[in-house]
Amino acid sequence: MFAALYGELIRYAWHDPASEHDAYQLFYQRSLAMGWLEEGGVPGLWGMNDAGAVAEERPLPVQPFLRCAWDTTARIGTVRLSALQALLPGLGHDAASRDAAGRPKPSPTAPLNSTSARPCCSPSRETASPPREGAAGFAAVIVYPLWHVGHQNEAGENGSTVHVDRNGVFCDESAGDDVKLLGIYSTPERAAERLRQARLLPGFRDEPDCFSCDPYELDEDEWTEGFARVRPGEQAERVRAEPSGR
C-alpha cells in the first residue's frame, strides 16, 4: 500500500526534523502502540519494510493504515489536507469480489435494493466505464455512496406518492422529494451495515425500501456533458407551440 497526503504542513516549533523521531519512527511507534504492527512473531496488520502478497481472505487494512499516516503527520505539525492519494495492490486482493473486467460483484450480504437505481440528483451510470486497473498493478479505488429519498411527491395515480417504480427508487426533488447522503463507504458490507442502522431511525424507518447504493470509481468522471436550465412550464409551452402533424 502507498499513501500520499497533499496540502500544507505547519511544523510545530518544538519538533526538530533532524531528531530521531522522524516520520518513519513516528509511524513505527504509532503502529506498534495501536497493535497494528506485525513484529517479533506478534500478529498485526502490516510489517515495516515488508513486501509480499496479501491473502485473498484477508482484507487490506486501508483505514488503519491511513489513520496511522494521519496521526503521524499530525504529530509533526498542523495539517491542512487538500487531497489524499492511495494506491492499493490489485493482484491477490479479494479476487472473488470482482468479475473478469475488474468490476465489483454484487454483495450477497448487502441487499441494498432489488434494483441498482439511484436518486435523480445523481448522474446515470449507464455509460460509465468500468473500474480500471491503474499503473504498476494498482487497482482503481471503489467507494459506495449510500443515499435515501424521503418522498412527498404526488406523481402516482390520483395524486398518490410514488416511492419505487420499475427503475428503482423514485425521486422528484421539484415535487418535494428529499435526498440525503448518509455516507460514502469503502465496501458494500459497510454500506449495508449503515443501512441496517439507519432503518431503525425516525424518518428512515418510515421508508425502509427507499435507499440506494451503487459503486463509484474515484477520479472517474461521472457527468461528462453540460446542462441547460428549463424554467417551470417552459417545456410544456414549447410542446404546445410545435406544429401538429410532424
Short mmCIF file of C-alpha atoms in Angstrom, two decimals:
data_model
loop_
_atom_site.label_atom_id
_atom_site.label_comp_id
_atom_site.label_asym_id
_atom_site.label_seq_id
_atom_site.Cartn_x
_atom_site.Cartn_y
_atom_site.Cartn_z
CA MET A 1 0.00 0.00 0.00
CA PHE A 2 1.06 3.56 -0.68
CA ALA A 3 -0.48 6.77 0.63
CA ALA A 4 0.39 10.37 -0.17
CA LEU A 5 -1.01 13.36 1.71
CA TYR A 6 -1.21 16.65 -0.19
CA GLY A 7 -1.66 20.02 1.40
CA GLU A 8 0.16 22.26 3.86
CA LEU A 9 2.11 21.15 6.92
CA ILE A 10 2.99 23.80 9.51
CA ARG A 11 5.60 22.16 11.71
CA TYR A 12 5.44 22.60 15.45
CA ALA A 13 8.23 24.83 16.76
CA TRP A 14 9.35 22.20 19.23
CA HIS A 15 9.70 19.46 16.61
CA ASP A 16 13.24 19.00 15.31
CA PRO A 17 13.24 17.48 11.79
CA ALA A 18 16.78 16.18 12.42
CA SER A 19 15.81 14.29 15.57
CA GLU A 20 15.47 10.54 15.73
CA HIS A 21 11.70 10.98 15.93
CA ASP A 22 11.28 11.41 12.20
CA ALA A 23 8.18 10.41 10.23
CA TYR A 24 9.37 6.81 9.90
CA GLN A 25 9.88 6.39 13.65
CA LEU A 26 6.62 8.13 14.49
CA PHE A 27 4.72 5.86 12.08
CA TYR A 28 6.51 2.83 13.55
CA GLN A 29 5.71 3.80 17.14
CA ARG A 30 2.09 4.63 16.33
CA SER A 31 1.61 1.30 14.54
CA LEU A 32 3.13 -0.52 17.49
CA ALA A 33 1.02 1.35 20.05
CA MET A 34 -2.22 0.59 18.19
CA GLY A 35 -1.37 -3.11 17.85
CA TRP A 36 -1.26 -2.85 14.06
CA LEU A 37 2.43 -3.68 13.60
CA GLU A 38 3.45 -7.26 12.89
CA GLU A 39 6.77 -7.74 14.67
CA GLY A 40 8.63 -10.37 16.63
CA GLY A 41 6.09 -13.07 15.85
CA VAL A 42 3.23 -10.94 17.15
CA PRO A 43 0.45 -10.83 14.54
CA GLY A 44 -0.57 -7.45 13.15
CA LEU A 45 -1.91 -5.73 10.08
CA TRP A 46 1.41 -4.89 8.42
CA GLY A 47 5.17 -5.05 8.81
CA MET A 48 7.64 -2.24 8.27
CA ASN A 49 9.62 -2.51 5.01
CA ASP A 50 7.99 -5.83 4.20
CA ALA A 51 6.63 -6.59 0.76
CA GLY A 52 4.57 -9.62 -0.11
CA ALA A 53 1.25 -10.94 -1.29
CA VAL A 54 -1.84 -10.47 0.84
CA ALA A 55 -4.05 -13.49 1.37
CA GLU A 56 -7.30 -13.20 -0.55
CA GLU A 57 -9.37 -13.85 2.56
CA ARG A 58 -7.60 -11.04 4.41
CA PRO A 59 -8.81 -7.53 3.54
CA LEU A 60 -6.28 -4.77 3.15
CA PRO A 61 -6.05 -2.61 6.31
CA VAL A 62 -6.68 0.61 4.40
CA GLN A 63 -8.44 2.58 7.14
CA PRO A 64 -5.95 1.74 9.92
CA PHE A 65 -3.07 2.49 7.53
CA LEU A 66 -4.47 5.91 6.62
CA ARG A 67 -5.32 6.60 10.26
CA CYS A 68 -1.74 5.90 11.24
CA ALA A 69 -0.38 8.07 8.42
CA TRP A 70 -2.63 10.93 9.51
CA ASP A 71 -1.71 10.60 13.20
CA THR A 72 1.96 10.59 12.28
CA THR A 73 1.67 13.75 10.21
CA ALA A 74 -0.45 15.49 12.85
CA ARG A 75 2.23 14.67 15.45
CA ILE A 76 4.75 16.69 13.43
CA GLY A 77 2.60 19.75 12.86
CA THR A 78 -0.73 21.26 11.88
CA VAL A 79 -2.08 19.69 8.71
CA ARG A 80 -4.26 21.41 6.13
CA LEU A 81 -5.14 18.46 3.95
CA SER A 82 -6.32 19.17 0.40
CA ALA A 83 -6.04 15.73 -1.20
CA LEU A 84 -5.21 12.12 -0.45
CA GLN A 85 -3.82 9.58 -2.88
CA ALA A 86 -3.96 5.88 -2.06
CA LEU A 87 -2.57 3.11 -4.25
CA LEU A 88 -3.71 -0.40 -3.42
CA PRO A 89 -2.40 -3.66 -4.87
CA GLY A 90 -4.87 -5.04 -7.38
CA LEU A 91 -3.48 -8.56 -7.54
CA GLY A 92 -4.26 -11.08 -4.84
CA HIS A 93 -6.69 -8.78 -3.02
CA ASP A 94 -10.21 -10.09 -2.64
CA ALA A 95 -10.20 -11.51 -6.16
CA ALA A 96 -13.50 -13.28 -5.61
CA SER A 97 -15.28 -9.95 -5.12
CA ARG A 98 -14.57 -8.78 -8.71
CA ASP A 99 -15.58 -10.09 -12.10
CA ALA A 100 -13.27 -10.68 -15.08
CA ALA A 101 -13.43 -7.00 -16.06
CA GLY A 102 -12.42 -5.84 -12.58
CA ARG A 103 -15.90 -4.60 -11.63
CA PRO A 104 -17.10 -5.29 -8.07
CA LYS A 105 -19.64 -8.08 -7.89
CA PRO A 106 -22.94 -7.51 -6.07
CA SER A 107 -22.51 -8.48 -2.45
CA PRO A 108 -24.89 -11.19 -1.18
CA THR A 109 -24.58 -9.65 2.30
CA ALA A 110 -25.60 -6.18 1.14
CA PRO A 111 -29.08 -6.34 -0.45
CA LEU A 112 -29.47 -2.58 -0.58
CA ASN A 113 -32.24 -2.74 -3.17
CA SER A 114 -33.65 -5.12 -5.73
CA THR A 115 -32.56 -2.62 -8.37
CA SER A 116 -29.48 -0.51 -8.91
CA ALA A 117 -31.33 2.76 -9.27
CA ARG A 118 -30.20 5.95 -7.59
CA PRO A 119 -31.71 9.30 -6.65
CA CYS A 120 -32.38 11.51 -9.61
CA CYS A 121 -29.82 14.07 -8.48
CA SER A 122 -27.03 11.64 -9.39
CA PRO A 123 -25.90 11.12 -12.99
CA SER A 124 -26.70 7.89 -14.78
CA ARG A 125 -24.18 5.06 -14.72
CA GLU A 126 -25.39 3.58 -17.98
CA THR A 127 -22.45 4.92 -19.99
CA ALA A 128 -19.84 4.96 -17.26
CA SER A 129 -16.68 2.97 -17.96
CA PRO A 130 -15.85 0.02 -15.67
CA PRO A 131 -13.19 0.36 -12.99
CA ARG A 132 -9.69 0.18 -14.46
CA GLU A 133 -6.51 -1.29 -13.13
CA GLY A 134 -4.04 1.52 -12.61
CA ALA A 135 -0.34 1.71 -13.20
CA ALA A 136 2.06 -0.80 -11.65
CA GLY A 137 -0.74 -3.27 -10.92
CA PHE A 138 -2.67 -0.99 -8.58
CA ALA A 139 -6.43 -1.21 -8.67
CA ALA A 140 -8.79 1.71 -9.02
CA VAL A 141 -10.37 2.76 -5.72
CA ILE A 142 -14.09 1.97 -5.50
CA VAL A 143 -16.38 3.68 -3.00
CA TYR A 144 -20.05 3.15 -2.16
CA PRO A 145 -22.26 6.21 -1.50
CA LEU A 146 -25.45 5.42 0.40
CA TRP A 147 -28.49 7.58 -0.43
CA HIS A 148 -32.02 7.81 0.95
CA VAL A 149 -35.02 9.54 -0.61
CA GLY A 150 -37.81 10.88 1.59
CA HIS A 151 -40.92 11.16 -0.58
CA GLN A 152 -43.56 13.87 -0.72
CA ASN A 153 -44.38 13.75 -4.43
CA GLU A 154 -47.87 13.26 -5.82
CA ALA A 155 -46.74 11.55 -9.01
CA GLY A 156 -48.88 8.45 -8.59
CA GLU A 157 -52.44 7.66 -9.52
CA ASN A 158 -54.94 10.12 -8.03
CA GLY A 159 -52.06 12.13 -6.55
CA SER A 160 -50.64 9.28 -4.50
CA THR A 161 -46.99 9.23 -3.50
CA VAL A 162 -44.61 7.12 -5.59
CA HIS A 163 -41.76 5.53 -3.65
CA VAL A 164 -40.38 2.91 -6.03
CA ASP A 165 -41.07 2.38 -9.72
CA ARG A 166 -39.77 -0.03 -12.35
CA ASN A 167 -36.43 1.84 -12.42
CA GLY A 168 -35.88 1.62 -8.68
CA VAL A 169 -36.14 4.35 -6.05
CA PHE A 170 -38.27 7.18 -7.45
CA CYS A 171 -37.21 10.79 -6.90
CA ASP A 172 -38.64 14.14 -7.97
CA GLU A 173 -37.00 16.90 -5.98
CA SER A 174 -39.13 19.54 -7.67
CA ALA A 175 -42.17 17.83 -6.10
CA GLY A 176 -40.70 17.88 -2.61
CA ASP A 177 -38.76 14.61 -2.51
CA ASP A 178 -35.78 14.97 -0.18
CA VAL A 179 -32.44 13.29 -0.98
CA LYS A 180 -29.97 12.55 1.82
CA LEU A 181 -26.42 11.22 1.53
CA LEU A 182 -25.85 9.03 4.59
CA GLY A 183 -22.18 8.41 3.89
CA ILE A 184 -19.56 7.09 1.49
CA TYR A 185 -18.16 3.67 2.35
CA SER A 186 -15.19 1.58 1.33
CA THR A 187 -17.09 -1.71 0.92
CA PRO A 188 -20.67 -2.81 0.18
CA GLU A 189 -20.73 -4.52 3.57
CA ARG A 190 -20.04 -1.26 5.42
CA ALA A 191 -22.76 0.48 3.42
CA ALA A 192 -25.17 -2.36 4.19
CA GLU A 193 -24.40 -2.13 7.91
CA ARG A 194 -25.07 1.62 7.84
CA LEU A 195 -28.35 0.93 6.04
CA ARG A 196 -29.42 -1.52 8.73
CA GLN A 197 -28.69 1.07 11.42
CA ALA A 198 -30.49 3.84 9.54
CA ARG A 199 -33.64 1.75 9.11
CA LEU A 200 -34.11 1.95 12.88
CA LEU A 201 -34.02 5.75 12.98
CA PRO A 202 -37.00 8.13 12.78
CA GLY A 203 -37.89 9.09 9.25
CA PHE A 204 -35.78 6.41 7.62
CA ARG A 205 -37.81 3.62 9.20
CA ASP A 206 -40.95 5.07 7.60
CA GLU A 207 -39.46 4.41 4.15
CA PRO A 208 -37.11 1.44 4.67
CA ASP A 209 -37.01 0.49 0.97
CA CYS A 210 -36.00 3.92 -0.32
CA PHE A 211 -32.24 3.50 -0.02
CA SER A 212 -29.87 3.38 -2.97
CA CYS A 213 -26.19 2.45 -3.25
CA ASP A 214 -24.01 1.91 -6.31
CA PRO A 215 -20.22 1.69 -6.68
CA TYR A 216 -18.26 4.73 -7.86
CA GLU A 217 -14.66 4.85 -9.01
CA LEU A 218 -12.54 7.66 -7.60
CA ASP A 219 -11.10 10.07 -10.20
CA GLU A 220 -13.59 8.81 -12.79
CA ASP A 221 -15.74 11.45 -14.47
CA GLU A 222 -19.45 10.79 -13.96
CA TRP A 223 -21.19 13.79 -15.51
CA THR A 224 -19.39 14.31 -18.83
CA GLU A 225 -21.79 16.75 -20.55
CA GLY A 226 -23.13 20.20 -19.84
CA PHE A 227 -26.69 21.07 -18.85
CA ALA A 228 -29.44 23.55 -19.63
CA ARG A 229 -31.89 25.17 -17.24
CA VAL A 230 -35.58 24.85 -18.08
CA ARG A 231 -37.92 27.20 -16.23
CA PRO A 232 -41.15 25.73 -14.81
CA GLY A 233 -43.73 25.44 -17.58
CA GLU A 234 -41.24 26.20 -20.36
CA GLN A 235 -41.16 22.65 -21.72
CA ALA A 236 -44.97 22.43 -21.88
CA GLU A 237 -45.14 25.75 -23.73
CA ARG A 238 -42.63 24.52 -26.29
CA VAL A 239 -44.67 21.38 -26.90
CA ARG A 240 -47.86 23.38 -27.43
CA ALA A 241 -46.03 25.73 -29.83
CA GLU A 242 -44.84 22.93 -32.14
CA PRO A 243 -46.96 22.43 -35.28
CA SER A 244 -49.04 19.28 -35.40
CA GLY A 245 -48.69 16.51 -37.98
CA ARG A 246 -44.98 16.03 -37.56
#
